Short mmCIF file of C-alpha atoms and ligand atoms in Angstrom, two decimals:
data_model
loop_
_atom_site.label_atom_id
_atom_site.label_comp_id
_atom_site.label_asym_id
_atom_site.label_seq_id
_atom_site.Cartn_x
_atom_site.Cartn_y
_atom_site.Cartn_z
CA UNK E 1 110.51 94.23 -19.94
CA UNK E 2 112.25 93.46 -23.50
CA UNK E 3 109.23 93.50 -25.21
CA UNK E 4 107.52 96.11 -23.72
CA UNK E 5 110.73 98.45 -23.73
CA UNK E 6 109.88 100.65 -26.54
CA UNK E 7 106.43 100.92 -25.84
CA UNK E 8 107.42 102.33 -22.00
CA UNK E 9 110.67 103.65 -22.56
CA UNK E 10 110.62 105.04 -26.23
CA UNK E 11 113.38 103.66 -28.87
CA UNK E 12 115.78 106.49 -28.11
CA UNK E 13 116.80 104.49 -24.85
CA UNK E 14 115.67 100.74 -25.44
CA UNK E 15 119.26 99.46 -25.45
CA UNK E 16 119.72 101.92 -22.22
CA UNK E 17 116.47 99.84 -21.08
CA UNK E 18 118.18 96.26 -21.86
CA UNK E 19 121.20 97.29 -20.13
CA UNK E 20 118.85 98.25 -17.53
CA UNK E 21 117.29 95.13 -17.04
CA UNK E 22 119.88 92.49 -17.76
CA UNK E 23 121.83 94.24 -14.58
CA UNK E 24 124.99 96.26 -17.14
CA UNK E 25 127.14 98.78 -16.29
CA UNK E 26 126.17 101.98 -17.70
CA UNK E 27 128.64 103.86 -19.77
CA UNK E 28 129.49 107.27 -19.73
CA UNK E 29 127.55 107.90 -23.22
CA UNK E 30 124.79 106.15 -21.15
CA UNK E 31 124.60 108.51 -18.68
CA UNK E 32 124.98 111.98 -20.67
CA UNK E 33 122.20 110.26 -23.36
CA UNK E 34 119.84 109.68 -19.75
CA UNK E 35 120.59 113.77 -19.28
CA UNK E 36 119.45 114.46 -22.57
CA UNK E 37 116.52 112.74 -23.23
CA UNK E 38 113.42 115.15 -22.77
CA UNK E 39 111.88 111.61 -21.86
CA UNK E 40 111.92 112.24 -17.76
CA UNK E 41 109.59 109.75 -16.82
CA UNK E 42 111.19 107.58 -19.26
CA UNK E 43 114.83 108.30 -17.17
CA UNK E 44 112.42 107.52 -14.13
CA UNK E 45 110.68 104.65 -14.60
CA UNK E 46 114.21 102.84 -15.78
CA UNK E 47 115.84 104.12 -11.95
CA UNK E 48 112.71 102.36 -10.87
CA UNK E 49 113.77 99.36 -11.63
CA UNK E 50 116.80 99.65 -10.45
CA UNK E 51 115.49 100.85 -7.34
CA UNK E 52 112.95 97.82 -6.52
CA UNK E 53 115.12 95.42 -7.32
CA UNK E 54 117.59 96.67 -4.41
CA UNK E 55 114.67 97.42 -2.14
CA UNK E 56 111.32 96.87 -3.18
CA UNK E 57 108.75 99.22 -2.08
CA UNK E 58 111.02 100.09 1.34
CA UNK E 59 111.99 103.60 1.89
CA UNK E 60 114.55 104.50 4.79
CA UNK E 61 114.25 107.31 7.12
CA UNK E 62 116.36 107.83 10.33
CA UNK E 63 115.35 110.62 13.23
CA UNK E 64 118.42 112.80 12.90
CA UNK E 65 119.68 116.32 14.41
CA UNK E 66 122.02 118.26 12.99
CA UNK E 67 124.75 120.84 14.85
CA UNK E 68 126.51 123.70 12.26
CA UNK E 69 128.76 124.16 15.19
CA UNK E 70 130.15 127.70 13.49
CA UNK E 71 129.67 129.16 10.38
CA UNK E 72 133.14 131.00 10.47
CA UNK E 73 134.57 129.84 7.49
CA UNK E 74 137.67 130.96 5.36
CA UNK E 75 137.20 129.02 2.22
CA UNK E 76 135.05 131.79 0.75
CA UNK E 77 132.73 129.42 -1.59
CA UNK E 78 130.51 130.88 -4.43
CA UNK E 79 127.62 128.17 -3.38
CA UNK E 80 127.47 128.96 -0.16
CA UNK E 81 125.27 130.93 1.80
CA UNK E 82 125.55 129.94 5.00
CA UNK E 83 129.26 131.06 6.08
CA UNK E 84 129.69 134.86 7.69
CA UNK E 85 129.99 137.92 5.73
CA UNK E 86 128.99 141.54 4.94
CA UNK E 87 125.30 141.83 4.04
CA UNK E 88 124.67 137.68 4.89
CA UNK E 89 124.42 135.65 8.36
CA UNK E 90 126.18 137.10 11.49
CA UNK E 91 128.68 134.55 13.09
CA UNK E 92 128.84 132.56 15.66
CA UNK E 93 131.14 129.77 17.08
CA UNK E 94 128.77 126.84 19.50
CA UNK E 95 130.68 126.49 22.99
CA UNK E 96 130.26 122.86 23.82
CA UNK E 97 127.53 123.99 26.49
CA UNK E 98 125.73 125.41 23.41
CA UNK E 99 126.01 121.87 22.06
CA UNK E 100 124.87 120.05 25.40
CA UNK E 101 122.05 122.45 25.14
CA UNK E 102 120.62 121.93 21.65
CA UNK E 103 121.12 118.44 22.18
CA UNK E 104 119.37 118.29 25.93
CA UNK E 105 116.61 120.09 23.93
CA UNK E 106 115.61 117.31 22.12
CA UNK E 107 115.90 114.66 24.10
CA UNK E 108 112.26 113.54 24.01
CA UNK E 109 112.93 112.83 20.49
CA UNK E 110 114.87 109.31 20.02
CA UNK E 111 117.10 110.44 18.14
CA UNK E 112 120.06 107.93 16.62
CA UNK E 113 122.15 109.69 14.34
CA UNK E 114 123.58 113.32 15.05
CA UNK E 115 124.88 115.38 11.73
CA UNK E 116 127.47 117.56 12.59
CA UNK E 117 129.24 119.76 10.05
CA UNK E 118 131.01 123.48 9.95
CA UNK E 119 132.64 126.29 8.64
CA UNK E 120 136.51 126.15 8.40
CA UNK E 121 137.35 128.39 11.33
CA UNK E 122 141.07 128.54 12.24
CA UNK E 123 140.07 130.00 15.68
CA UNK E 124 138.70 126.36 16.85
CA UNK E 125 141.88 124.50 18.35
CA UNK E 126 142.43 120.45 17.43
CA UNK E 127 140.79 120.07 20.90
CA UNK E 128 137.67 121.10 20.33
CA UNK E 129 136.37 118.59 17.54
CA UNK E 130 137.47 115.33 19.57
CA UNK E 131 135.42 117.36 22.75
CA UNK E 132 132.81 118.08 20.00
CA UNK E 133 132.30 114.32 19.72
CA UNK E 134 132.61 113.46 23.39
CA UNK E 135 130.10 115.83 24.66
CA UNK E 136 127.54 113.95 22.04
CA UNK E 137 128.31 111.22 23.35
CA UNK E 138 128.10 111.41 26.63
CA UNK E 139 124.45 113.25 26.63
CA UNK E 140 123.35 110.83 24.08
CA UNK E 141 125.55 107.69 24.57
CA UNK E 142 125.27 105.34 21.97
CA UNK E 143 124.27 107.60 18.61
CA UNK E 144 125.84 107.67 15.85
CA UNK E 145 127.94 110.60 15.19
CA UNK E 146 128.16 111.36 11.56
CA UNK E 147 130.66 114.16 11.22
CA UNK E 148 133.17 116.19 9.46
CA UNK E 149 133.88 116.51 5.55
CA UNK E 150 136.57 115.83 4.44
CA UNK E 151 137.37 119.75 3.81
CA UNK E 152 136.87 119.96 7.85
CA UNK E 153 138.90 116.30 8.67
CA UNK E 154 142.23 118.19 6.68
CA UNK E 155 141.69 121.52 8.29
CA UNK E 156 141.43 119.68 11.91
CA UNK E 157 144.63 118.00 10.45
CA UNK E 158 146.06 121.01 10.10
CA UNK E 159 145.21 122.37 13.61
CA UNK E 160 146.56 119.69 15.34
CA UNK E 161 149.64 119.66 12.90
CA UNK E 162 148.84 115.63 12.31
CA UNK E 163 148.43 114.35 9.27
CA UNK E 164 144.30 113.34 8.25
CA UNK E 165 145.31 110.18 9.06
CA UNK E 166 146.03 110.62 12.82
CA UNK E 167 143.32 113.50 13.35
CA UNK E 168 140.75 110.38 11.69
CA UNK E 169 142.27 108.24 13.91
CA UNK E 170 141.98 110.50 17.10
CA UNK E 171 138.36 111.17 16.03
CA UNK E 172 137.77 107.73 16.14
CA UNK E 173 138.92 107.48 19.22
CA UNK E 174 136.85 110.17 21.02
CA UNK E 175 133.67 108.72 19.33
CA UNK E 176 133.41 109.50 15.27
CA UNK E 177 131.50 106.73 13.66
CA UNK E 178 131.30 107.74 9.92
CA UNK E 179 132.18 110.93 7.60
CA UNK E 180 129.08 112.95 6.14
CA UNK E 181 129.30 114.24 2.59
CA UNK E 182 130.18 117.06 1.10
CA UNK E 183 133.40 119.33 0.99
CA UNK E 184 133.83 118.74 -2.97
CA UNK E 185 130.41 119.61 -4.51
CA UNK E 186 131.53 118.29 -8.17
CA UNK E 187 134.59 116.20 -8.96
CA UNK E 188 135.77 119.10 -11.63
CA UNK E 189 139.05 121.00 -12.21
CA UNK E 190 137.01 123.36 -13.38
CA UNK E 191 134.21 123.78 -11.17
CA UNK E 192 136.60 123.44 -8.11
CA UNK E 193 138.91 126.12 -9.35
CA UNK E 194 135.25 128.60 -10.09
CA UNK E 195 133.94 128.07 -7.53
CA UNK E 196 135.25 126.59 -4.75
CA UNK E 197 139.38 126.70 -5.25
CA UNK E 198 139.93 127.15 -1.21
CA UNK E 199 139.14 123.92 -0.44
CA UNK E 200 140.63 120.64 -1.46
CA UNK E 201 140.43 119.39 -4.57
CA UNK E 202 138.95 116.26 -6.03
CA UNK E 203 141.95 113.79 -5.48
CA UNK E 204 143.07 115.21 -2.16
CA UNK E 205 138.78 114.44 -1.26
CA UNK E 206 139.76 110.97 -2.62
CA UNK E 207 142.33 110.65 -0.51
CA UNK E 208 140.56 111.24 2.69
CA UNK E 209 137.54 108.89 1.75
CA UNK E 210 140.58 105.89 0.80
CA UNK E 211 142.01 107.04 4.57
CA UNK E 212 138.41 107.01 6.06
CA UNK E 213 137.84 103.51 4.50
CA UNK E 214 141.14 102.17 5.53
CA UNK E 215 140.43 102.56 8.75
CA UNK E 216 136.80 101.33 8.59
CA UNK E 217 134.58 104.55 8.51
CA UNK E 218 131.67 104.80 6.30
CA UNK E 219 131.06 107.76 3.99
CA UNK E 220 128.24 109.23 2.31
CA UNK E 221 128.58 110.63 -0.69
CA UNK E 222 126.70 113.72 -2.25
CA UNK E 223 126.73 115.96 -5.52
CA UNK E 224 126.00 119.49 -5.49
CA UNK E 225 123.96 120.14 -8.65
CA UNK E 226 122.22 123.39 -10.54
CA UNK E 227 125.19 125.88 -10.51
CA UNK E 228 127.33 125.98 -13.08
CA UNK E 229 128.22 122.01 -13.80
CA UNK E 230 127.29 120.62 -17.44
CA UNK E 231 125.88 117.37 -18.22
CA UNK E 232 129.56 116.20 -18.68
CA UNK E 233 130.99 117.14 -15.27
CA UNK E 234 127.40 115.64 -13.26
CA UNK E 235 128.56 111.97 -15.19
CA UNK E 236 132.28 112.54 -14.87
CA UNK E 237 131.22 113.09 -10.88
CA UNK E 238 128.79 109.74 -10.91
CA UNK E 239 131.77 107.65 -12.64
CA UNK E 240 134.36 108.49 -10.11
CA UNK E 241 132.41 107.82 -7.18
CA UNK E 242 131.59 104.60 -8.43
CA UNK E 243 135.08 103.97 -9.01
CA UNK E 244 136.44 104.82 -5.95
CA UNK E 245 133.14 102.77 -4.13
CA UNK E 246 134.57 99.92 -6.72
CA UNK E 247 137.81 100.16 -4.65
CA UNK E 248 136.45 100.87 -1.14
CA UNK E 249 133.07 99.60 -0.83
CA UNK E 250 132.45 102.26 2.49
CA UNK E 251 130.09 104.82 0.73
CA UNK E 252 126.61 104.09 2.38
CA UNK E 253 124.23 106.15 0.19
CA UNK E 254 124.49 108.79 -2.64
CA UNK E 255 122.79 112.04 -1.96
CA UNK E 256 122.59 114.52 -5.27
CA UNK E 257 122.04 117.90 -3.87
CA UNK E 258 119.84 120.89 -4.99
CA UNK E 259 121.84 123.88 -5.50
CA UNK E 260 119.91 127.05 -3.69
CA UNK E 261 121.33 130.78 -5.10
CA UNK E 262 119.90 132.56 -2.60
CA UNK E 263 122.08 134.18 -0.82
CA UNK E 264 125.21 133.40 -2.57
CA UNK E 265 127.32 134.87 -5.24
CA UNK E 266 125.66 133.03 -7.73
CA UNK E 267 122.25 134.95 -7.13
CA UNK E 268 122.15 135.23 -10.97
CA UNK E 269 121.24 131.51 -11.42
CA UNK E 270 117.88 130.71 -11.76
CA UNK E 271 116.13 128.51 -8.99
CA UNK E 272 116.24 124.53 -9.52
CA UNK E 273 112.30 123.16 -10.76
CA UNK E 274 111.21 119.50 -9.31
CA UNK E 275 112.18 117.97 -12.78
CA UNK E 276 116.03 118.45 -12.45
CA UNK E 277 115.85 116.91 -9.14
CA UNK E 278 113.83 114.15 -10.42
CA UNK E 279 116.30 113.70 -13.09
CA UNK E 280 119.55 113.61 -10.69
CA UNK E 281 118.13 110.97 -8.33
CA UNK E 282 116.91 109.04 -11.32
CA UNK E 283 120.47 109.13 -13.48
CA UNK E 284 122.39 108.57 -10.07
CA UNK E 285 119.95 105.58 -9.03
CA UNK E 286 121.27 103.91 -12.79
CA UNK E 287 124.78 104.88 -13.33
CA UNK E 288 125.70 104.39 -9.84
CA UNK E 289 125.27 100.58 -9.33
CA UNK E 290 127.12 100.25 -6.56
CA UNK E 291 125.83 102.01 -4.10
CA UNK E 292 122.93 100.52 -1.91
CA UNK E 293 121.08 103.56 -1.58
CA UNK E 294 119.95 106.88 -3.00
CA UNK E 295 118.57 109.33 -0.81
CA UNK E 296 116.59 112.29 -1.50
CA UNK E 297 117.21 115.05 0.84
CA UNK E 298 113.59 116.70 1.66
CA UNK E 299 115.32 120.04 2.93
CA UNK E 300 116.75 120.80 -0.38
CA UNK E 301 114.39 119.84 -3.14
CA UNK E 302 110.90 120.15 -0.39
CA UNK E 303 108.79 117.23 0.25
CA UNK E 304 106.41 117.05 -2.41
CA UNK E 305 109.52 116.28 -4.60
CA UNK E 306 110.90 113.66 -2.71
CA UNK E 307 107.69 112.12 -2.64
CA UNK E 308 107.85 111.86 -6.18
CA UNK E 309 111.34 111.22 -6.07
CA UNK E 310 110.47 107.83 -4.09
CA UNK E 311 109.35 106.57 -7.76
CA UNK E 312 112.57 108.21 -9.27
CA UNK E 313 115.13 105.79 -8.21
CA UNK E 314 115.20 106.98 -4.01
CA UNK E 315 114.73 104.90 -1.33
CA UNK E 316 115.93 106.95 1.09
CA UNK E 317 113.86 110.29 2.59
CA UNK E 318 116.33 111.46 5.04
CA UNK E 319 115.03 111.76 8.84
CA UNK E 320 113.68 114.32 10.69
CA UNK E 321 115.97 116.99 10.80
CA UNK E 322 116.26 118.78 13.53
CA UNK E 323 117.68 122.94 13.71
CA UNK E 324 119.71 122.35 9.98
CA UNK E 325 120.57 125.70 9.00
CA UNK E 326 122.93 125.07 5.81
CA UNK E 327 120.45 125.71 3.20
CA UNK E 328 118.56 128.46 4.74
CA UNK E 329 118.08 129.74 8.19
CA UNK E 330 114.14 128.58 9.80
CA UNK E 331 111.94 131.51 8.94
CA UNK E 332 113.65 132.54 5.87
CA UNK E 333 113.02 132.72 1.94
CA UNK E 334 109.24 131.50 2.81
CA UNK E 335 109.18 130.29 5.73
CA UNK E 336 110.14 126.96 4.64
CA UNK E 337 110.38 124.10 7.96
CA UNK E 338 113.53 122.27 8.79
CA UNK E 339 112.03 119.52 10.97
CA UNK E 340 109.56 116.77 10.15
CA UNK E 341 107.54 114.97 13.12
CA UNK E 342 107.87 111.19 13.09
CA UNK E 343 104.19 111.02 12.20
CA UNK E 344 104.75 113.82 9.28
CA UNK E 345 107.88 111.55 7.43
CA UNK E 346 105.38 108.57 7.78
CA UNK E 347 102.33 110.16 6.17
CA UNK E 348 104.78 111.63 3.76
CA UNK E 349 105.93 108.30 2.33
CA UNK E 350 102.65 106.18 2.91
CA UNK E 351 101.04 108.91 0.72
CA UNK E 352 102.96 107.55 -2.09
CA UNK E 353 102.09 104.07 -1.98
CA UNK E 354 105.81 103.79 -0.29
CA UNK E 355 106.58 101.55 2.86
CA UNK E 356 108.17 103.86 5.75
CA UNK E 357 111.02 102.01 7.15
CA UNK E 358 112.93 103.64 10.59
CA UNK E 359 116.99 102.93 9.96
CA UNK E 360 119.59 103.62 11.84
CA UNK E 361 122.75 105.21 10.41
CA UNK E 362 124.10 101.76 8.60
CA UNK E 363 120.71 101.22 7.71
CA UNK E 364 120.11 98.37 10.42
CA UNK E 365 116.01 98.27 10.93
CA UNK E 366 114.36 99.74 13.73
CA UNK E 367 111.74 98.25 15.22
CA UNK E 368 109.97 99.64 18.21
CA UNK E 369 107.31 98.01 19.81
CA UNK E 370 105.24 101.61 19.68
CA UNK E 371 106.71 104.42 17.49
CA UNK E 372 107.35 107.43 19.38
CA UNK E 373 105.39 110.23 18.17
CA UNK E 374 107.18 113.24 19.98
CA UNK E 375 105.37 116.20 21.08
CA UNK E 376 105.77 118.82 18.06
CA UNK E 377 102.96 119.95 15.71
CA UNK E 378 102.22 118.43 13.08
CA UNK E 379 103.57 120.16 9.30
CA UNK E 380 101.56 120.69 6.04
CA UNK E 381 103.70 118.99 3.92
CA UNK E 382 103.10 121.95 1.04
CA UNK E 383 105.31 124.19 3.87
CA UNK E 384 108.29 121.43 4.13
FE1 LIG L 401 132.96 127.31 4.08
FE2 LIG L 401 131.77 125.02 3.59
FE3 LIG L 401 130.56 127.32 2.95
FE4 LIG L 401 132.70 126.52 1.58
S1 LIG L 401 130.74 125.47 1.66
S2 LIG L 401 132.32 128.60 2.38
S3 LIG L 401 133.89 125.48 3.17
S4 LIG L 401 131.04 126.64 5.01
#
């Protein structure tokens, strides 16, 4: 690669490139000089690299539901448009028959890993997130229940008038198996207090993951990016999850999010284009060494773009998705799909030249003797 470098890369980042290739820490100069550069495909052949060299031509996909169990929320975020309010979605709290239900409804589908995240609702009693985790258990015994931010894991904490210790512990207990991410969006004293100054801020987030890994939880971690966060804040974000991954080791994957206005107070902001997404997987894939894996989130930036994105540094597509109604409710702002058929996320990935790999939530590989292809119809990718 050293002698080709400038020829691929360009001389603005050749000793970015050497760094690259002799396996070096990138700097913090490193990463806001990989934001700058108008050379994208530059940025994304370097992540490349990076991203071959951990796992080849594999790309990881696990067959996932998700449960917003209530969209009551009192934090009151600019992002977000999927909380209750004048003029926006209508709420609703899940009974855990709801939750048998939606589950029970998929059950042709082998599911292994169910995604369950909230609003903040004070109505919900301590009692009902450790029955939360039960009742997925028991219809589905033995998936992995990836729940709770850490936004949700003090708010249960402060419920059940525990500290987030003892409501992690007690989660645990009734059947947790690792914390989602989210809850902090950007690791910012400014962007927290803008935007999202209900919730907890960036070391009291730290101080839930350090709690989660103490007691041997894994963690995803995400950024929430295309709002109002600069260049400097995105890098600042990278460097402190690798820091605190330095310490814990129990983040599993990074996931940069793609910020969506509609809907939210922050209509004003002009929609995210496939080229900032390609740029946040590819800078996370090199600044964040640490982490095994860098997944790009199909819901958010569409599949075409995490197609590409599998040559940006991702090796990690997600899953299937089932009912995730975060972003944008089915039907809405054009009709875009929240579920992908097993046979859809394989054509998706083999259409790049990629090699589809089924995980499970820790990224163990699943190998059935004949894949499953579940009775659902089968999605144009240009709708996904
Ligand atoms: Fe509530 Fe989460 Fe939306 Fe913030 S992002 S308003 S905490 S649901």
């Amino acid at each position: 690669m050293a002698i080709s470098a400038e020829r691929i890369v360009g001389s603005e980042l050749v000793d970015i490139a050497a760094k690259v290739e002799a396996g070096e820490r990138l700097s913090r100069e490193d990463g806001l000089r990989l934001y700058a550069t108008p050379n994208l495909t530059a940025v994304g052949w370097l992540a490349n690299q990076v991203r071959e060299r951990w796992h080849g031509p594999k790309t990881y996909f696990v067959r996932n539901q998700h449960i917003n169990y209530t969209n009551i929320c009192n934090k009151f975020c600019k992002f977000c448009s999927f909380y209750a309010k004048k003029g926006g979605p209508d709420p609703y709290e899940m009974s855990l028959d709801e939750v048998r239900r939606r589950l029970e409804w998929h059950k042709d589908v082998p599911i292994t890993e169910v995604h369950m995240v909230g609003g903040i609702n004070p109505r919900l009693p301590y009692s009902y997130y450790m029955d939360l985790v039960r009742t997925v258990k028991d219809v589905r015994p033995g998936v992995h229940v990836k729940a709770f931010t850490a936004v949700e894991i003090v708010e249960i904490a402060r419920v059940g008038k525990v500290s987030f210790e003892q409501a992690l512990a007690d989660l645990i207990e009734a059947g947790l198996d690792s914390l989602p991410g989210g809850g902090i969006e950007v690791l910012s004293d400014r962007v927290h207090s803008e935007l999202f100054g209900k919730k907890l801020n960036g070391e009291e987030w730290k101080a839930v993951a350090r709690a989660a890994a103490k007691l041997g939880l894994k963690q995803y971690a995400t950024m929430l990016y295309g709002h109002i966060e600069t260049d400097e804040e995105r890098v600042d974000h990278l460097i402190q999850l690798r820091e605190l991954q330095d310490e814990t080791g129990h983040f599993l994957t990074f996931t940069p999010l793609s910020f969506h206005p509609e809907g939210t107070e922050l209509e004003h902001i002009k929609p995210l284009t496939g080229d900032v997404d390609l740029r946040n997987i590819a800078v996370s894939r090199l600044m964040l060494d640490n982490f095994a894996h860098i997944k790009s989130f199909w819901i958010m930036n569409t599949a075409p773009v995490t197609q590409a994105a599998l040559w940006y540094g991702a090796d990690d597509a997600d899953g299937l998705v089932h009912e995730y109604e975060i972003t944008y409710k089915d039907g809405e702002w054009g009709n875009k799909r929240q579920a992908l058929t097993y046979d859809n996320m394989v054509y998706m990935i083999e259409d790049v030249g990629r090699v589809p790999i089924e995980r499970d939530s820790l990224y163990h590989e699943i190998v059935r003797e004949q894949p499953v292809t579940p009775k659902r119809t089968l999605i144009p990718l240009a709708q996904a």
